[in-house]
Amino acid sequence: MRQRIIDKATELFLTLGFKSVTMDDIANELGISKKTIYVHFPNKTKLVESTTLHMFETISCGIDHICSFKKNPIEEIYQIKAFVMDHLKDEKSSPQYQLQKYYPKIYSTLKAKQFEVMQDCVIENLNRGIELGLYRSNIDVKFISRIYFNCMMTLKDQMVFPLKDFSMKTLMDYYLEYHLRGICTPKGLEKLTELLEINQNQQ
């Protein structure tokens, strides 16, 4: 039952936002009493904490799985983006923004975990791209990996990028192209152009 509650709460939080969804909403969706939820989670904050950790672990495992194939680093970045966007429902409810606003302690813990995972993934991607001649050999990997993380977090800041003006998919597409054009060699740019054309044709 605990996992059923987490799964349903995750779905509702991502669709409607952490603020909007009540314990009554979750209970009604599951066809159970609110008391049953409180057996497993003493309050909404604990439920939010459990669902965010569950989302983080699910996405981290998926990213690790994608990285294990050691694909072309540029393709890998776009594949990870597609995977994350699918699991976060394109972030239509801007869950990370709401988490930061209403549950700042949980947000800080999650951000630290995200940084750790993303650093490993991005540094490995950058080093492999350099080895394959797709990324410039003179880039500072530690600097680029941190800038990448920071920009990804800023994309979710609604003060800077309001959802009414920018969809998360659009922001991600713009930023990935911006990031890659800054570090790619001519060989890498050829691959990037090829992928952008494929993505354009699929829209």
PDB file of C-alpha atoms in Angstrom, residues 46-120:
ATOM      1  CA  LYS A  46       6.758  13.295   4.723  1.00  0.00           C
ATOM      2  CA  LEU A  47       4.784  12.129   1.692  1.00  0.00           C
ATOM      3  CA  VAL A  48       6.316  14.855  -0.491  1.00  0.00           C
ATOM      4  CA  GLU A  49       9.765  13.835   0.770  1.00  0.00           C
ATOM      5  CA  SER A  50       9.136  10.173  -0.084  1.00  0.00           C
ATOM      6  CA  THR A  51       7.736  10.919  -3.540  1.00  0.00           C
ATOM      7  CA  THR A  52      10.607  13.228  -4.488  1.00  0.00           C
ATOM      8  CA  LEU A  53      13.145  10.639  -3.345  1.00  0.00           C
ATOM      9  CA  HIS A  54      11.280   7.977  -5.331  1.00  0.00           C
ATOM     10  CA  MET A  55      11.286  10.191  -8.453  1.00  0.00           C
ATOM     11  CA  PHE A  56      14.965  10.958  -7.990  1.00  0.00           C
ATOM     12  CA  GLU A  57      15.929   7.286  -7.668  1.00  0.00           C
ATOM     13  CA  THR A  58      13.784   6.270 -10.664  1.00  0.00           C
ATOM     14  CA  ILE A  59      15.302   8.967 -12.884  1.00  0.00           C
ATOM     15  CA  SER A  60      18.848   8.339 -11.631  1.00  0.00           C
ATOM     16  CA  CYS A  61      18.573   4.616 -12.419  1.00  0.00           C
ATOM     17  CA  GLY A  62      17.226   5.425 -15.887  1.00  0.00           C
ATOM     18  CA  ILE A  63      20.068   7.847 -16.583  1.00  0.00           C
ATOM     19  CA  ASP A  64      22.636   5.293 -15.373  1.00  0.00           C
ATOM     20  CA  HIS A  65      21.073   2.743 -17.721  1.00  0.00           C
ATOM     21  CA  ILE A  66      21.303   5.122 -20.706  1.00  0.00           C
ATOM     22  CA  CYS A  67      24.924   6.008 -19.872  1.00  0.00           C
ATOM     23  CA  SER A  68      25.877   2.320 -19.579  1.00  0.00           C
ATOM     24  CA  PHE A  69      25.481   1.921 -23.346  1.00  0.00           C
ATOM     25  CA  LYS A  70      28.342   4.400 -23.977  1.00  0.00           C
ATOM     26  CA  LYS A  71      26.588   5.841 -27.019  1.00  0.00           C
ATOM     27  CA  ASN A  72      27.698   8.860 -28.997  1.00  0.00           C
ATOM     28  CA  PRO A  73      27.891  11.542 -26.249  1.00  0.00           C
ATOM     29  CA  ILE A  74      25.737  14.028 -28.190  1.00  0.00           C
ATOM     30  CA  GLU A  75      23.038  11.418 -28.782  1.00  0.00           C
ATOM     31  CA  GLU A  76      23.284  10.424 -25.126  1.00  0.00           C
ATOM     32  CA  ILE A  77      22.465  13.966 -23.956  1.00  0.00           C
ATOM     33  CA  TYR A  78      19.302  14.073 -26.072  1.00  0.00           C
ATOM     34  CA  GLN A  79      18.267  10.585 -24.986  1.00  0.00           C
ATOM     35  CA  ILE A  80      18.628  11.547 -21.323  1.00  0.00           C
ATOM     36  CA  LYS A  81      16.593  14.703 -21.947  1.00  0.00           C
ATOM     37  CA  ALA A  82      13.776  12.683 -23.546  1.00  0.00           C
ATOM     38  CA  PHE A  83      13.799  10.177 -20.674  1.00  0.00           C
ATOM     39  CA  VAL A  84      13.685  12.855 -17.967  1.00  0.00           C
ATOM     40  CA  MET A  85      10.976  14.868 -19.716  1.00  0.00           C
ATOM     41  CA  ASP A  86       8.846  11.740 -20.109  1.00  0.00           C
ATOM     42  CA  HIS A  87       9.119  10.879 -16.408  1.00  0.00           C
ATOM     43  CA  LEU A  88       8.446  14.431 -15.270  1.00  0.00           C
ATOM     44  CA  LYS A  89       5.458  14.848 -17.611  1.00  0.00           C
ATOM     45  CA  ASP A  90       7.237  17.743 -19.372  1.00  0.00           C
ATOM     46  CA  GLU A  91       7.179  19.535 -16.001  1.00  0.00           C
ATOM     47  CA  LYS A  92       3.875  21.227 -16.848  1.00  0.00           C
ATOM     48  CA  SER A  93       3.229  21.884 -13.163  1.00  0.00           C
ATOM     49  CA  SER A  94       6.831  23.061 -12.599  1.00  0.00           C
ATOM     50  CA  PRO A  95       7.344  20.633  -9.677  1.00  0.00           C
ATOM     51  CA  GLN A  96      10.885  21.739  -8.918  1.00  0.00           C
ATOM     52  CA  TYR A  97       9.825  25.390  -8.654  1.00  0.00           C
ATOM     53  CA  GLN A  98       6.943  24.490  -6.324  1.00  0.00           C
ATOM     54  CA  LEU A  99       9.187  22.249  -4.277  1.00  0.00           C
ATOM     55  CA  GLN A 100      11.645  25.103  -3.799  1.00  0.00           C
ATOM     56  CA  LYS A 101       8.880  27.515  -2.801  1.00  0.00           C
ATOM     57  CA  TYR A 102       6.798  25.355  -0.463  1.00  0.00           C
ATOM     58  CA  TYR A 103       9.245  22.676   0.742  1.00  0.00           C
ATOM     59  CA  PRO A 104      12.672  24.371   0.763  1.00  0.00           C
ATOM     60  CA  LYS A 105      14.406  21.790   2.985  1.00  0.00           C
ATOM     61  CA  ILE A 106      13.337  18.902   0.739  1.00  0.00           C
ATOM     62  CA  TYR A 107      14.368  20.956  -2.291  1.00  0.00           C
ATOM     63  CA  SER A 108      17.863  21.572  -0.877  1.00  0.00           C
ATOM     64  CA  THR A 109      18.381  17.877  -0.156  1.00  0.00           C
ATOM     65  CA  LEU A 110      17.154  16.935  -3.633  1.00  0.00           C
ATOM     66  CA  LYS A 111      19.339  19.556  -5.302  1.00  0.00           C
ATOM     67  CA  ALA A 112      22.454  18.180  -3.574  1.00  0.00           C
ATOM     68  CA  LYS A 113      21.593  14.655  -4.747  1.00  0.00           C
ATOM     69  CA  GLN A 114      20.921  15.885  -8.292  1.00  0.00           C
ATOM     70  CA  PHE A 115      24.243  17.722  -8.353  1.00  0.00           C
ATOM     71  CA  GLU A 116      26.147  14.605  -7.341  1.00  0.00           C
ATOM     72  CA  VAL A 117      24.488  12.418  -9.982  1.00  0.00           C
ATOM     73  CA  MET A 118      24.673  15.012 -12.750  1.00  0.00           C
ATOM     74  CA  GLN A 119      28.332  15.775 -12.100  1.00  0.00           C
ATOM     75  CA  ASP A 120      29.325  12.146 -12.574  1.00  0.00           C
TER      76      ASP A 120
END
